[in-house]
Structure formats: structure tokens, C-alpha cells
Short mmCIF file of C-alpha atoms in Angstrom, two decimals:
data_model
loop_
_atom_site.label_atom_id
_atom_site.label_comp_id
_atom_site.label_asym_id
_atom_site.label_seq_id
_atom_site.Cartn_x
_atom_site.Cartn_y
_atom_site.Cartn_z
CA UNK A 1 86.05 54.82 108.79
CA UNK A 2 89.37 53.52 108.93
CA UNK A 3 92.36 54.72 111.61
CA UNK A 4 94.60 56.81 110.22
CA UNK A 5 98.06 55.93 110.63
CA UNK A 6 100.74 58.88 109.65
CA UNK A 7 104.07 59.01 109.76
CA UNK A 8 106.28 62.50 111.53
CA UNK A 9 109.30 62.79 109.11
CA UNK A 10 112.01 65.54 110.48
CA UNK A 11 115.01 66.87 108.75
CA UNK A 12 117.46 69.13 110.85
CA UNK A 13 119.35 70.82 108.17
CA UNK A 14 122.44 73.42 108.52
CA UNK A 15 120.24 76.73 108.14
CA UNK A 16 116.59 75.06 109.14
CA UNK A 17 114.23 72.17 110.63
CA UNK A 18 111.62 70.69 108.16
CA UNK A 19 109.19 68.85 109.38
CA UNK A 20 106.05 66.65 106.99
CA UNK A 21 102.96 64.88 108.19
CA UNK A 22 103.30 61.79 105.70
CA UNK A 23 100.54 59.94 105.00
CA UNK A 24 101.63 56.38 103.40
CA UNK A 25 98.23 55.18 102.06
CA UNK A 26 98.26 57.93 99.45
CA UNK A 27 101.99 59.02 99.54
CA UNK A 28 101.65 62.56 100.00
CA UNK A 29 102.42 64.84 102.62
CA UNK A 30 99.17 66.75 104.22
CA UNK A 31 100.79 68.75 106.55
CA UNK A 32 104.20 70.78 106.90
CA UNK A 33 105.94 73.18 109.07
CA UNK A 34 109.72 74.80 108.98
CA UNK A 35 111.80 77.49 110.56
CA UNK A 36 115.42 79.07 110.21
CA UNK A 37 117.41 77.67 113.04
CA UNK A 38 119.45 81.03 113.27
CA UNK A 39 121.86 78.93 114.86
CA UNK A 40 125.31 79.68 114.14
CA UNK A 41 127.83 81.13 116.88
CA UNK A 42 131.39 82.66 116.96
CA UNK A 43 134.09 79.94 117.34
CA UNK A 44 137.14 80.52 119.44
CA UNK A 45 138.85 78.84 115.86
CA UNK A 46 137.57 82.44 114.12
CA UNK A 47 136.53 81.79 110.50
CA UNK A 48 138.11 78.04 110.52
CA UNK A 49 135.43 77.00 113.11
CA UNK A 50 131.49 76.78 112.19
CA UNK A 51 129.41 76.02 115.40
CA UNK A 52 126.02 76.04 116.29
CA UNK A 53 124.07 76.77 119.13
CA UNK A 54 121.49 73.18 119.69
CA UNK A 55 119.17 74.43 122.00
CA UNK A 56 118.34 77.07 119.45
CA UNK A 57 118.08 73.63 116.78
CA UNK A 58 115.87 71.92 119.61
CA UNK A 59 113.55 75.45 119.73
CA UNK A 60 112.88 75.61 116.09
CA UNK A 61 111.79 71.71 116.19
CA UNK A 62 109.11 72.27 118.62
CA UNK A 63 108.14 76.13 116.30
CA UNK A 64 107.37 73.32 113.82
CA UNK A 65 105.86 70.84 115.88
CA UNK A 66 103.26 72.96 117.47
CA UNK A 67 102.04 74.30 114.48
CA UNK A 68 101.13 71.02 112.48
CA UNK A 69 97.70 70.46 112.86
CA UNK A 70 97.02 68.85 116.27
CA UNK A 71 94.40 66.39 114.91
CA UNK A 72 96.65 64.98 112.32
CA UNK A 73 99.88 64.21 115.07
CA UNK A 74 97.08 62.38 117.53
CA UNK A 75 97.45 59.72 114.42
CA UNK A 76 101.11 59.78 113.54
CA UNK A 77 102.28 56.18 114.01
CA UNK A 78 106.24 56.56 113.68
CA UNK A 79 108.92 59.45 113.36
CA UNK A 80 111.39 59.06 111.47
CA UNK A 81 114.17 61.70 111.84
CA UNK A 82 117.37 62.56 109.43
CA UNK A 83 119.64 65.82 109.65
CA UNK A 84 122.92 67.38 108.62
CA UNK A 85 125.97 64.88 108.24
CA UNK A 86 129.13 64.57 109.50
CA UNK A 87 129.06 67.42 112.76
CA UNK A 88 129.76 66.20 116.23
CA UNK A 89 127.72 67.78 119.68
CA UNK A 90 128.78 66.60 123.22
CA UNK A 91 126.85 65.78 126.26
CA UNK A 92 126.18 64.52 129.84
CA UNK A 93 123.42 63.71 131.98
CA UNK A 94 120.65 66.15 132.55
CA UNK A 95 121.17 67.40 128.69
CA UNK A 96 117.32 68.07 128.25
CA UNK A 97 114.41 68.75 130.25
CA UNK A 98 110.64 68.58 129.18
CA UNK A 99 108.04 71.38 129.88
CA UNK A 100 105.23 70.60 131.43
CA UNK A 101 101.69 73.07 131.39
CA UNK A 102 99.15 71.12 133.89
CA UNK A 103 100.29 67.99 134.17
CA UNK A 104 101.12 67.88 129.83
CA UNK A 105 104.44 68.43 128.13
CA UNK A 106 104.42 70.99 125.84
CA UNK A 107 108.05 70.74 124.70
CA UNK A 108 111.09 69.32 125.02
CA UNK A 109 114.44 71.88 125.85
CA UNK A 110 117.78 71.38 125.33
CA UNK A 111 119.93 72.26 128.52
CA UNK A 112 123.22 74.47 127.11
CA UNK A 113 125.26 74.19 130.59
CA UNK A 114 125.29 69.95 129.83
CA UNK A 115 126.43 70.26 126.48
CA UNK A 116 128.73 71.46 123.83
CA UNK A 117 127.76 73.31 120.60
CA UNK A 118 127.62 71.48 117.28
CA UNK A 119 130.76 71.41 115.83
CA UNK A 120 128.87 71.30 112.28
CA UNK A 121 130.26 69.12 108.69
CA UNK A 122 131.51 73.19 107.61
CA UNK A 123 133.83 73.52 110.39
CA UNK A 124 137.79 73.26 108.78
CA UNK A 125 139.87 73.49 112.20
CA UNK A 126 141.25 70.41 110.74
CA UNK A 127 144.27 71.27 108.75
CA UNK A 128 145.74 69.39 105.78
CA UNK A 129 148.73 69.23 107.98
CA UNK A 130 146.94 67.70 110.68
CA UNK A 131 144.39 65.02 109.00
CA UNK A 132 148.24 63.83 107.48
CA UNK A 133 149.10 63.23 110.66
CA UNK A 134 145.80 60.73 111.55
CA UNK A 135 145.76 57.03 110.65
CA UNK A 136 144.74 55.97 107.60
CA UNK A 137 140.85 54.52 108.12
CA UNK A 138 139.73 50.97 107.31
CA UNK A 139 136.58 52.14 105.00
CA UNK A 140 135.77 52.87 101.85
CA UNK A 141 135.34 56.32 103.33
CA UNK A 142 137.60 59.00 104.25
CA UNK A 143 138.02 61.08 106.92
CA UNK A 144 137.95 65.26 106.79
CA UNK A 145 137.98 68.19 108.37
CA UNK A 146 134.29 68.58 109.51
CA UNK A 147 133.96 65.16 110.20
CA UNK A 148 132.95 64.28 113.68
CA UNK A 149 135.93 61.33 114.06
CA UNK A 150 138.49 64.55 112.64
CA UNK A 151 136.82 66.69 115.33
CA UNK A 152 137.03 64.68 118.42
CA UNK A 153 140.77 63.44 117.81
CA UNK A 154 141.36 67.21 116.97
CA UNK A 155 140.03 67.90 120.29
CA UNK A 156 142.21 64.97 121.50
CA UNK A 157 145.13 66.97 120.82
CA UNK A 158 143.86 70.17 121.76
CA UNK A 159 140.61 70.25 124.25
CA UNK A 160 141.58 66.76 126.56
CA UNK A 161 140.33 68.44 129.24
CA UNK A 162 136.94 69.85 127.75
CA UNK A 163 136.28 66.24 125.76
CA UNK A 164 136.42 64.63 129.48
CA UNK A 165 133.63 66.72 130.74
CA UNK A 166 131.14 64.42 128.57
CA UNK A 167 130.30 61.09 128.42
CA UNK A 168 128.13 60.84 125.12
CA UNK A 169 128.43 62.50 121.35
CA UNK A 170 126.51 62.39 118.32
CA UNK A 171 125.34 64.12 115.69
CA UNK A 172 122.81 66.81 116.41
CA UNK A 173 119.93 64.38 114.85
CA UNK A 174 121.13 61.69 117.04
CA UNK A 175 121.01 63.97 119.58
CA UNK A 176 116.99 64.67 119.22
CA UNK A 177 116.49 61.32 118.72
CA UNK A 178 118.27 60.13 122.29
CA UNK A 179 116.11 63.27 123.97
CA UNK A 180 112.70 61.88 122.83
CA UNK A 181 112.94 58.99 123.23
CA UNK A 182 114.40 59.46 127.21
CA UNK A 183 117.30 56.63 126.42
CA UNK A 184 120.65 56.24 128.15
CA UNK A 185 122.98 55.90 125.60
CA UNK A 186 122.96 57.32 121.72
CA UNK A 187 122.35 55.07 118.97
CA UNK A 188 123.35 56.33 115.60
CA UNK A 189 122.78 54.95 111.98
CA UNK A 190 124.99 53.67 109.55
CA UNK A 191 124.95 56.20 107.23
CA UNK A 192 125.45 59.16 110.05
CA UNK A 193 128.52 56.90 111.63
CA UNK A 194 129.97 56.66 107.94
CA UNK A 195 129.57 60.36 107.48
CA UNK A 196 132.11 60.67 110.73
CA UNK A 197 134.75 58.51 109.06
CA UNK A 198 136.41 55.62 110.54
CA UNK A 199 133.49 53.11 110.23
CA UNK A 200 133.63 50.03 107.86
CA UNK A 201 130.70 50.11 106.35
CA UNK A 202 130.96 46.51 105.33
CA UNK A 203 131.47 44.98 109.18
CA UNK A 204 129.19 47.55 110.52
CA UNK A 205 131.58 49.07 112.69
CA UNK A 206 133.88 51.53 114.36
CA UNK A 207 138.10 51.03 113.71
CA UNK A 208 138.06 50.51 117.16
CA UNK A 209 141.34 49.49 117.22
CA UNK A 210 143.02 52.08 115.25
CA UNK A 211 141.21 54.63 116.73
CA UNK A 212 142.62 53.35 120.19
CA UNK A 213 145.99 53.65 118.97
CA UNK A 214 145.39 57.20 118.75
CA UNK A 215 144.08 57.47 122.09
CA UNK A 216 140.46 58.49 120.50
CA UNK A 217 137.94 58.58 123.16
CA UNK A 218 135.99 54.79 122.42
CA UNK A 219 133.55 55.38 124.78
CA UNK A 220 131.94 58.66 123.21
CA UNK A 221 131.38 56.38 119.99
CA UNK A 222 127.25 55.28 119.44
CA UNK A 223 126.35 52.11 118.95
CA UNK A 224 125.21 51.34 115.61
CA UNK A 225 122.09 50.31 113.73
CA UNK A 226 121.30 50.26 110.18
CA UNK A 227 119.37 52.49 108.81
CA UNK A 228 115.56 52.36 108.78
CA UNK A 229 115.59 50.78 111.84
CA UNK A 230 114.11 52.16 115.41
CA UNK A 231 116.02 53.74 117.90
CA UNK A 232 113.70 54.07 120.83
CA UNK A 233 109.82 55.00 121.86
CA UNK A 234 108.63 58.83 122.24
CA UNK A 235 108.86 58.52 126.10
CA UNK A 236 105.97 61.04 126.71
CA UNK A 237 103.02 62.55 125.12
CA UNK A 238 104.37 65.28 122.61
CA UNK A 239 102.24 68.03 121.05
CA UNK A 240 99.32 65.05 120.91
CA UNK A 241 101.51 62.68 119.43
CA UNK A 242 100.88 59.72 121.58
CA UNK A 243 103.69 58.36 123.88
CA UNK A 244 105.46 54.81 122.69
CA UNK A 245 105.44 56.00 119.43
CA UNK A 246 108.17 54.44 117.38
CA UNK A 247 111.31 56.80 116.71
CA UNK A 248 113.86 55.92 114.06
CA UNK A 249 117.44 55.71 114.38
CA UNK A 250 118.49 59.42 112.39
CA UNK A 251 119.23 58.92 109.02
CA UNK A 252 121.41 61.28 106.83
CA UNK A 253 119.29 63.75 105.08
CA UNK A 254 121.62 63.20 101.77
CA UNK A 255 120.22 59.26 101.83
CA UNK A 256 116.76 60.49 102.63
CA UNK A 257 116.91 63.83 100.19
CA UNK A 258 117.28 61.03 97.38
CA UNK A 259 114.91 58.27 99.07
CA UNK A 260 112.10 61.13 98.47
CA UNK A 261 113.08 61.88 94.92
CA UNK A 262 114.74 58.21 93.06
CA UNK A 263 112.07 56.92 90.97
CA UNK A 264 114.15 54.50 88.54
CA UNK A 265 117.49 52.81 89.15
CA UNK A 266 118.20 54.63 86.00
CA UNK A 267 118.02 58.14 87.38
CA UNK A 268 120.93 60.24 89.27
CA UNK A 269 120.01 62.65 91.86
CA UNK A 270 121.56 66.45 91.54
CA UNK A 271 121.02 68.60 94.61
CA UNK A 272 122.17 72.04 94.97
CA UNK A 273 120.94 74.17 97.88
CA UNK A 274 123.77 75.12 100.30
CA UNK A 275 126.65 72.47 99.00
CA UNK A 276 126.28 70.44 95.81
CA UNK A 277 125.31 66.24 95.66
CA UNK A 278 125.15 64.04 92.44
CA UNK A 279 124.23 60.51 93.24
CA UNK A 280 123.28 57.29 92.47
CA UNK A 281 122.51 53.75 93.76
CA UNK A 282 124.28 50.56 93.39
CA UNK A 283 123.87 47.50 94.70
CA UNK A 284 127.69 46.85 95.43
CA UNK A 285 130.74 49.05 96.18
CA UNK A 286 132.55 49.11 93.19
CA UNK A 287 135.79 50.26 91.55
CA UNK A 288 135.28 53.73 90.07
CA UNK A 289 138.90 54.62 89.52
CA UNK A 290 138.13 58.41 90.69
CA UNK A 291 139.28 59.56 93.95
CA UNK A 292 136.68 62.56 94.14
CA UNK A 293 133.63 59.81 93.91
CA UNK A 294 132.22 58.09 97.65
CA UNK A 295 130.48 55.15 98.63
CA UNK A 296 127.61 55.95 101.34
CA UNK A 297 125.95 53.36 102.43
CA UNK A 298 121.89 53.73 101.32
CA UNK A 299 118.98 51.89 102.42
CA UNK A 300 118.92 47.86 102.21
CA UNK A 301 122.09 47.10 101.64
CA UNK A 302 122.34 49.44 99.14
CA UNK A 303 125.04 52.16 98.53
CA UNK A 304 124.81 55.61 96.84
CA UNK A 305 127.77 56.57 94.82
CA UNK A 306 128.51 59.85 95.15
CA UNK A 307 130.42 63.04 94.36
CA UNK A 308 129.67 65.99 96.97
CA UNK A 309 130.73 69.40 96.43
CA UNK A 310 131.37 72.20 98.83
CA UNK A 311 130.38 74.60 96.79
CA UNK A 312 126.70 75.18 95.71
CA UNK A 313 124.23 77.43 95.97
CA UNK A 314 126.42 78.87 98.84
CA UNK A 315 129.11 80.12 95.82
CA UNK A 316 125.97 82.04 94.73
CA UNK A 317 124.24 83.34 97.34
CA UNK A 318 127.91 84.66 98.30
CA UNK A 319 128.09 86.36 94.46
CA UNK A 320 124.72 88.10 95.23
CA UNK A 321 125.68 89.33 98.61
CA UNK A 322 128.73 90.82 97.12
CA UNK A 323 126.85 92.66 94.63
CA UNK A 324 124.33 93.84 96.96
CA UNK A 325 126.72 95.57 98.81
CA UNK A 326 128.64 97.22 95.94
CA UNK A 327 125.11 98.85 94.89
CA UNK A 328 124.95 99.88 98.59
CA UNK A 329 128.28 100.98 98.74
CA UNK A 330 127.15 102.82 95.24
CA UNK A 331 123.81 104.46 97.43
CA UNK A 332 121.60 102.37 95.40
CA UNK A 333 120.57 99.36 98.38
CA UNK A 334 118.59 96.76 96.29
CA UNK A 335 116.60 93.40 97.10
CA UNK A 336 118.39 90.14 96.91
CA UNK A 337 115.43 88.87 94.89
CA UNK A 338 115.36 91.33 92.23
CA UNK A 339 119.48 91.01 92.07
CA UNK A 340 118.69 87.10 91.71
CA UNK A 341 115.48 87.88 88.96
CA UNK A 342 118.34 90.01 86.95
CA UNK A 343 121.19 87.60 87.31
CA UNK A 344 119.16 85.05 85.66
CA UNK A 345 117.48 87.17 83.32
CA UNK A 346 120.94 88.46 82.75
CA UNK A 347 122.61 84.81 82.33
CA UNK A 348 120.11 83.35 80.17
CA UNK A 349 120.67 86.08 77.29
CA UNK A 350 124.44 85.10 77.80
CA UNK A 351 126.92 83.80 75.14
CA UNK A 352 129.37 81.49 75.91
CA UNK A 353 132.44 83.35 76.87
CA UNK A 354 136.06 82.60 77.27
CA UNK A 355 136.35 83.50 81.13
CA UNK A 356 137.14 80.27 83.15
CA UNK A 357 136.38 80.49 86.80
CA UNK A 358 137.25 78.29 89.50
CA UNK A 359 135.06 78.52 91.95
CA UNK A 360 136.39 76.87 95.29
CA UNK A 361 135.59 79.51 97.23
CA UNK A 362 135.29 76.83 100.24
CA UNK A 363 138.47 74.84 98.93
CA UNK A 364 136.89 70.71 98.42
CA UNK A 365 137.47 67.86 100.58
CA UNK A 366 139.47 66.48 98.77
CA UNK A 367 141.41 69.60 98.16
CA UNK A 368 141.26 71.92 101.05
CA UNK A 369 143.54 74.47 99.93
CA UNK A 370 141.60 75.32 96.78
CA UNK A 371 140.69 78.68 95.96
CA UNK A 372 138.59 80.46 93.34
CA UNK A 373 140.07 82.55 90.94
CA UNK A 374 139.24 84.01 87.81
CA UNK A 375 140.80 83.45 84.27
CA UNK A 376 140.94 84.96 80.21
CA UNK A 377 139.01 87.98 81.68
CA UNK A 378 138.59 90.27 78.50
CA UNK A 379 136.08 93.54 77.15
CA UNK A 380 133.53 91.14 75.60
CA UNK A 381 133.26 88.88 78.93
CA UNK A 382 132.74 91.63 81.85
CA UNK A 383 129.09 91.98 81.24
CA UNK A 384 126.82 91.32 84.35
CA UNK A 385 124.94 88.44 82.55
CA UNK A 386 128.64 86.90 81.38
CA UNK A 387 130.37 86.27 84.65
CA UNK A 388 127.35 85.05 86.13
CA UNK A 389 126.81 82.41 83.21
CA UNK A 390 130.56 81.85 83.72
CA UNK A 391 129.93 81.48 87.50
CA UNK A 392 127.21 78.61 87.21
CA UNK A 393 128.84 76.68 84.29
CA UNK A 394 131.93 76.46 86.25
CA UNK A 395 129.90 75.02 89.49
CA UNK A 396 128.54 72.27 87.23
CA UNK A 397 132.34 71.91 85.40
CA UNK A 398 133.48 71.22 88.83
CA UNK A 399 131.05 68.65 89.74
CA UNK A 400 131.91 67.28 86.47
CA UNK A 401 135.43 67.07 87.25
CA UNK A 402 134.28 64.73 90.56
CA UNK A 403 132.06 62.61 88.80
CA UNK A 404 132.60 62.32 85.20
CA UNK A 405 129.53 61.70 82.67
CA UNK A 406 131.12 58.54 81.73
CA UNK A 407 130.82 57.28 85.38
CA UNK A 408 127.17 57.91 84.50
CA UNK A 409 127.19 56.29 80.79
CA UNK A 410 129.02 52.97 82.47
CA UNK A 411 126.50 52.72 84.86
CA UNK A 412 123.40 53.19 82.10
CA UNK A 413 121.95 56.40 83.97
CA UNK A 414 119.26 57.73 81.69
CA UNK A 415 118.18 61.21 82.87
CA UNK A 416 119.52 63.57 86.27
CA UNK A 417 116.74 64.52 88.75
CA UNK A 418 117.04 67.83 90.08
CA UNK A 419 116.72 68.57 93.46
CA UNK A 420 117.18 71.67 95.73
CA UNK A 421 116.04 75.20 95.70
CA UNK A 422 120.11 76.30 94.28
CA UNK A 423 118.80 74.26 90.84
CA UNK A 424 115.44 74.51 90.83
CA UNK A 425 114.97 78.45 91.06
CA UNK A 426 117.77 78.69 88.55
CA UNK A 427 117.83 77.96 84.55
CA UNK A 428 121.01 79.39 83.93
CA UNK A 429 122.49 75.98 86.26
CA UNK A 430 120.03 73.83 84.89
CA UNK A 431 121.48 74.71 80.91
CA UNK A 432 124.73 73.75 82.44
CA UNK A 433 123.50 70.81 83.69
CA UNK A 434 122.14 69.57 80.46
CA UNK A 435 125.15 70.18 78.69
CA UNK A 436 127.99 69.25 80.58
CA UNK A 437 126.25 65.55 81.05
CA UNK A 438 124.15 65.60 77.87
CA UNK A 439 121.32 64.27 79.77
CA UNK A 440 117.71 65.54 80.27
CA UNK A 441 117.07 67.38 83.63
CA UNK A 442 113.99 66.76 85.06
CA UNK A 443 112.09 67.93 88.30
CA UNK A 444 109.85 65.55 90.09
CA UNK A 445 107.95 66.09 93.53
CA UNK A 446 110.46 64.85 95.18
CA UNK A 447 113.50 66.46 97.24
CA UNK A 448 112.25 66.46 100.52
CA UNK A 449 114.97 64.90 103.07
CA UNK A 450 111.76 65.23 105.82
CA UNK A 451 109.54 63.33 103.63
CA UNK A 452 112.24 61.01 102.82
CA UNK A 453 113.10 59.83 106.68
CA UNK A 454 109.26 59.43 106.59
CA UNK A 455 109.26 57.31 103.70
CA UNK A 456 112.51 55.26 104.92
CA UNK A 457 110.64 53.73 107.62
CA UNK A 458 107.55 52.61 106.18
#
């Protein structure tokens, strides 16, 4: 009988840690684990901050870990790692320890006194008035509040004195990666160091220079690999996974969300779970003539053209919570899943109406000011079902707005895959879908930004 060889893929999301045992011979997962970080802390910034506590990140890794089967990880071969884009953590020496139980490790721990929170891709401390005031970046991508370049030159200005009490940053994957694998210095992928801004994708490489000018601090910025490539060797024995296992550079779970689910050059990826993604892959950066559409850079030289939303499923979710508490406020509490059964029930039966939401209820990148706001409100449109329809159409107008189905027509896309539990548990979205693009929607098995990092480095 043959070794098995399986690959570890991790995704270290904004509300939870997936992790997949991958096994490439018959391209399925057979084994997965994941857990609700619960990681979010007050910022000093109040609402304008969004921080997260890492050891709490680093706790719900090993949750997940420790409960795969421990026969499968003695034959995991590689790990490949992605996680949430664009946040920034802080650290010095001594930021981890490992846990030993008779002579073995049992975990790895993330030291909070060597270390700053995550300053995560949600934070806006970053005013319009501020990123105004920041050079303009040689890339094809921007730079925004949230983004870990905006965060440290914000600190520049603000924090000098807490930024000089650390000598390495990253994002939280990086992070991980750096602790298991024991090395000095963070290395960081091309598609994490694009999500920061200030990185020509092209070259490869930090605006050093322009960031200098600025008096960023150069020597907090990782080194660079692409993508796909390995940043290191597990430096112990972890949970039976064998030490001097290969470790991957972290990816961005966006790149390896759509690495699990493309399965034509002819498809676009939708995903809608917390924020909202529709993408696709080229083989060159182009022109688009649209200012709300990015190049990311993808896997082999590849980029993915895409137009990313703030608001999602989190536009949603916040709809629900609001209605749960006017029934509790009312003295009748009820469940957020039968409020989400009736909503869609509700939707589905929906006509058309005239009521035109906007529904930047966390403003856009590209227009941080935004708010939502609610228009041609009238007796036939208040019904339950009504606003809600109203509600997801405009989510799916907006997108349409970024990316326009004519990008996708020029481009020959022949049918969206959906992706993320936002679109998947709802058919009132995935009508809007179909017809604000006039393309079929489809669900395949993919999705899955942990099976995609495990994929990525086969």
C-alpha cells in the first residue's frame, strides 16, 4: 500500500479558522475542523477602529488542529496557509512560545505582551482627509483605510513611539506562518503585500523609495515571494504532523477562495459571506476604464480582476439583527434563523417594487463617506417581504455598478460561480444575481479558501 501524502490547508478568516486535510490523489478533502475566533476587541479609535486579539486567532488554530484525525496529519506532506487581507499585527522577539507535555509540543501560543493586536482590513481610522494627504503609490493598486501600508504610516503620524517598540509586521497569516516555522524574519506573498498597497506588482516590490519619503518604517516591510511558494519548515513536531514539513508563504484567502472554486477561464467567481467579491482571471493587467475594478495578482503570473464590495452578507445579517430586536423590544424575542427562513420566504413571493435602497452601510473603498439610505418608499412597498427583496437587489445593483456586465461580455465570461454562505443560503440574492448579469448562477463544490491554499501548492 502506497504512502499517503496529504496536504494541511488553513484559512484564518475575520470571524473564524478553517482548516482541510486535502488529499491530492483524489482531490477531495477527508478531514475538516473550524472554530469562531471570537476575536474582536475595543479600539482606543471607538467604532473607526476594528482590532483583534491574535493569541485568541493562534488558540482557535490549534481547537482545529487537535481535532483532525491524528492518523491522517502523521501523513500531511505540506501546509499551505492563506487568511484575511490587507490587516497589519506587530511584533518582537519572544512573540510565541510552544507547549510542551513530556518532552512533545502540543501547541504553539502566541505571547500578547510581544505584540500588537491586528489592526484588521475593517478598521477606517484612516480618513479621506488623511489617505489625501499620502503619496500617490506606484501600482496598479491603491491604497485604503484598512490597509496595512495606510495603517503603519497612520501610526507614523500618530503612534511613533508605539511602532518603535517592534521590529517585524505582517499580516496575521504571515504571522502563523513565521511562528511555525521558528524563522527570523517574516516573509509574505505577493498577493498579501499587494493587499497592503504600495507594492508593484509587476517588479515584485515595495515603493521603497516613496515610502521613505514619508518616513514609513522600511524595515517592518517582509520580504517577498510569490505566491505558491514555501516560506519555511514546521520547526517541530505539531499535533503528529512531522517536523520539516514544508510551510507555504500565506496566500490571500480571496486568491485561494477562487483557486478552490474556478473551473473554466470562462467562469467569474461571486462570493458573498461577510463583504462581497466578483472575480475573474486574466492573463495580463489590462485597461478596464472603471475605477471601482482591481488587479490582484493570482497564481502563475496570473491576475484576478476584481470588484470587492464592503457590503455583503454583513448588510444582512445587520437587517436581521435589527429586526430581532424590534420583536424583542415588541416582547416577542425570536430566532435569527426563523427571521432569516421568513425573510426569504417573504422575498421570494415579492414583486418588484419601486423602493431604491442604497445600501453602503460601511461606505466603499472607493467611497468612504457613503451611506445607505432609502428612496420612493410608498403603501404598496412597506411589506416585510418588499424591503427585503429591495435590500438584496440593491447589494447586487451595487456590485453591478463596480463591475459592469459588459466588463464580463468583453471578456467572454459564460456563467458566475457562486460562492459563500451570504449567496448560497439565499435565493432571493441569487434571482438578483441572474438578472442584473443575465447569466446562469451556478454552485459547484468549491469555495473553500482552506482547500484552496491546499490546492495552490500542489
Amino acid at each position: 500500500m502506497s504512502e499517503k501524502n496529504y496536504i494541511l490547508g488553513m484559512d484564518i478568516g475575520t470571524t473564524s479558522v478553517k482548516v482541510c486535510i486535502y488529499d491530492p490523489n483524489i482531490k477531495e478533502i477527508v478531514a475538516k475542523q473550524n472554530k469562531d475566533t471570537a476575536a474582536n476587541i475595543p479600539s482606543d479609535q471607538g467604532i473607526e477602529g476594528n482590532k483583534q486579539d491574535v493569541p485568541k486567532i493562534v488558540s482557535a488554530v490549534h481547537y482545529c488542529i487537535s481535532r483532525l484525525p491524528r492518523d491522517l496529519l502523521r501523513h500531511v506532506a505540506k501546509i499551505g496557509i492563506c487568511g484575511q487581507m490587507h490587516g497589519v499585527v506587530l511584533w518582537k522577539k519572544g512573540a510565541w512560545e510552544t507547549v510542551e507535555k513530556e518532552g512533545v509540543v502540543m501547541r504553539f501560543e502566541a505571547k500578547r505582551e510581544n505584540m500588537s493586536a491586528l489592526y484588521t482590513w475593517q478598521d477606517t481610522r484612516c480618513k479621506p482627509e488623511f489617505l489625501d494627504t499620502l503619496p500617490k503609490p506606484e501600482s496598479q493598486q491603491k491604497c485604503y483605510s484598512g490597509y496595512g501600508c495606510a495603517t503603519l504610516l497612520w501610526m507614523v503620524q500618530h503612534k511613533p513611539e508605539k511602532l518603535k517598540q517592534f521590529q517585524y509586521s505582517g499580516t496575521v497569516q504571515d504571522f502563523i506562518v513565521t511562528m511555525l516555522c521558528d524563522i527570523e524574519t517574516p516573509v509574505m506573498s505577493d498577493q498579501n503585500a499587494a493587499s497592503w498597497g504600495y507594492f508593484n506588482t509587476e517588479k515584485n516590490e515595495w515603493n521603497v523609495d516613496i515610502l521613505k519619503d514619508v518616513n514609513f518604517p522600511i524595515n517592518l516591510l517582509p520580504s517577498v515571494l510569490k505566491s505558491g511558494q514555501f516560506a519555511g519548515k514546521l520547526s517541530v513536531p505539531w499535533n503528529g504532523i512531522p517536523e520539516g514539513t514544508p510551510v507555504s508563504v500565506a496566500m490571500g484567502d480571496l486568491q485561494c477562495s477562487i483557486r478552490a472554486t474556478l473551473e473554466s477561464k470562462q467562469d467569474a467567481v461571486l462570493n458573498i459571506s461577510t463583504s462581497a467579491q466578483l472575480a475573474f482571471v486574466v492573463s495580463s493587467i489590462s485597461d478596464l476604464e472603471c475605477k471601482t475594478i482591481e488587479h490582484l495578482p493570482y497564481f502563475d503570473n496570473t491576475y484576478l480582476v476584481v470588484a470587492a464590495s464592503l457590503n455583503g452578507g454583513n448588510v444582512l445579517a445587520t437587517f436581521v439583527k435589527m429586526i430581532q430586536q424590534w420583536m424583542l423590544d415588541l416582547g416577542f424575542p425570536t430566532p435569527q434563523a426563523k427571521v432569516w427562513e421568513k425573510l426569504i420566504s417573504l422575498g421570494l413571493e415579492a414583486q418588484t417594487s419601486s423602493m431604491k435602497i442604497v445600501p453602503h452601510l460601511l461606505g466603499e473603498r472607493h467611497s468612504p463617506t457613503a451611506k445607505a439610505s432609502v428612496e420612493n418608499i410608498d403603501l404598496s412597498n412597506i411589506q416585510l417581504g418588499s424591503v427585503f427583496k429591495s435590500l438584496c437587489d440593491s447589494l447586487i445593483e451595487n456590485l453591478h455598478n463596480m463591475m459592469p456586465k459588459e466588463v464580463l461580455q468583453k471578456t467572454e465570461v459564460k456563467r458566475i460561480v457562486g460562492n459563500g454562505s451570504g449567496l448560497s443560503r439565499n435565493a432571493v440574492l441569487q434571482r438578483a444575481v441572474e438578472h442584473y448579469y443575465s447569466l446562469p448562477l451556478e454552485f459547484t463544490s468549491g469555495g473553500d479558501a482552506a482547500k484552496g491554499a491546499a490546492i495552490a501548492i500542489m
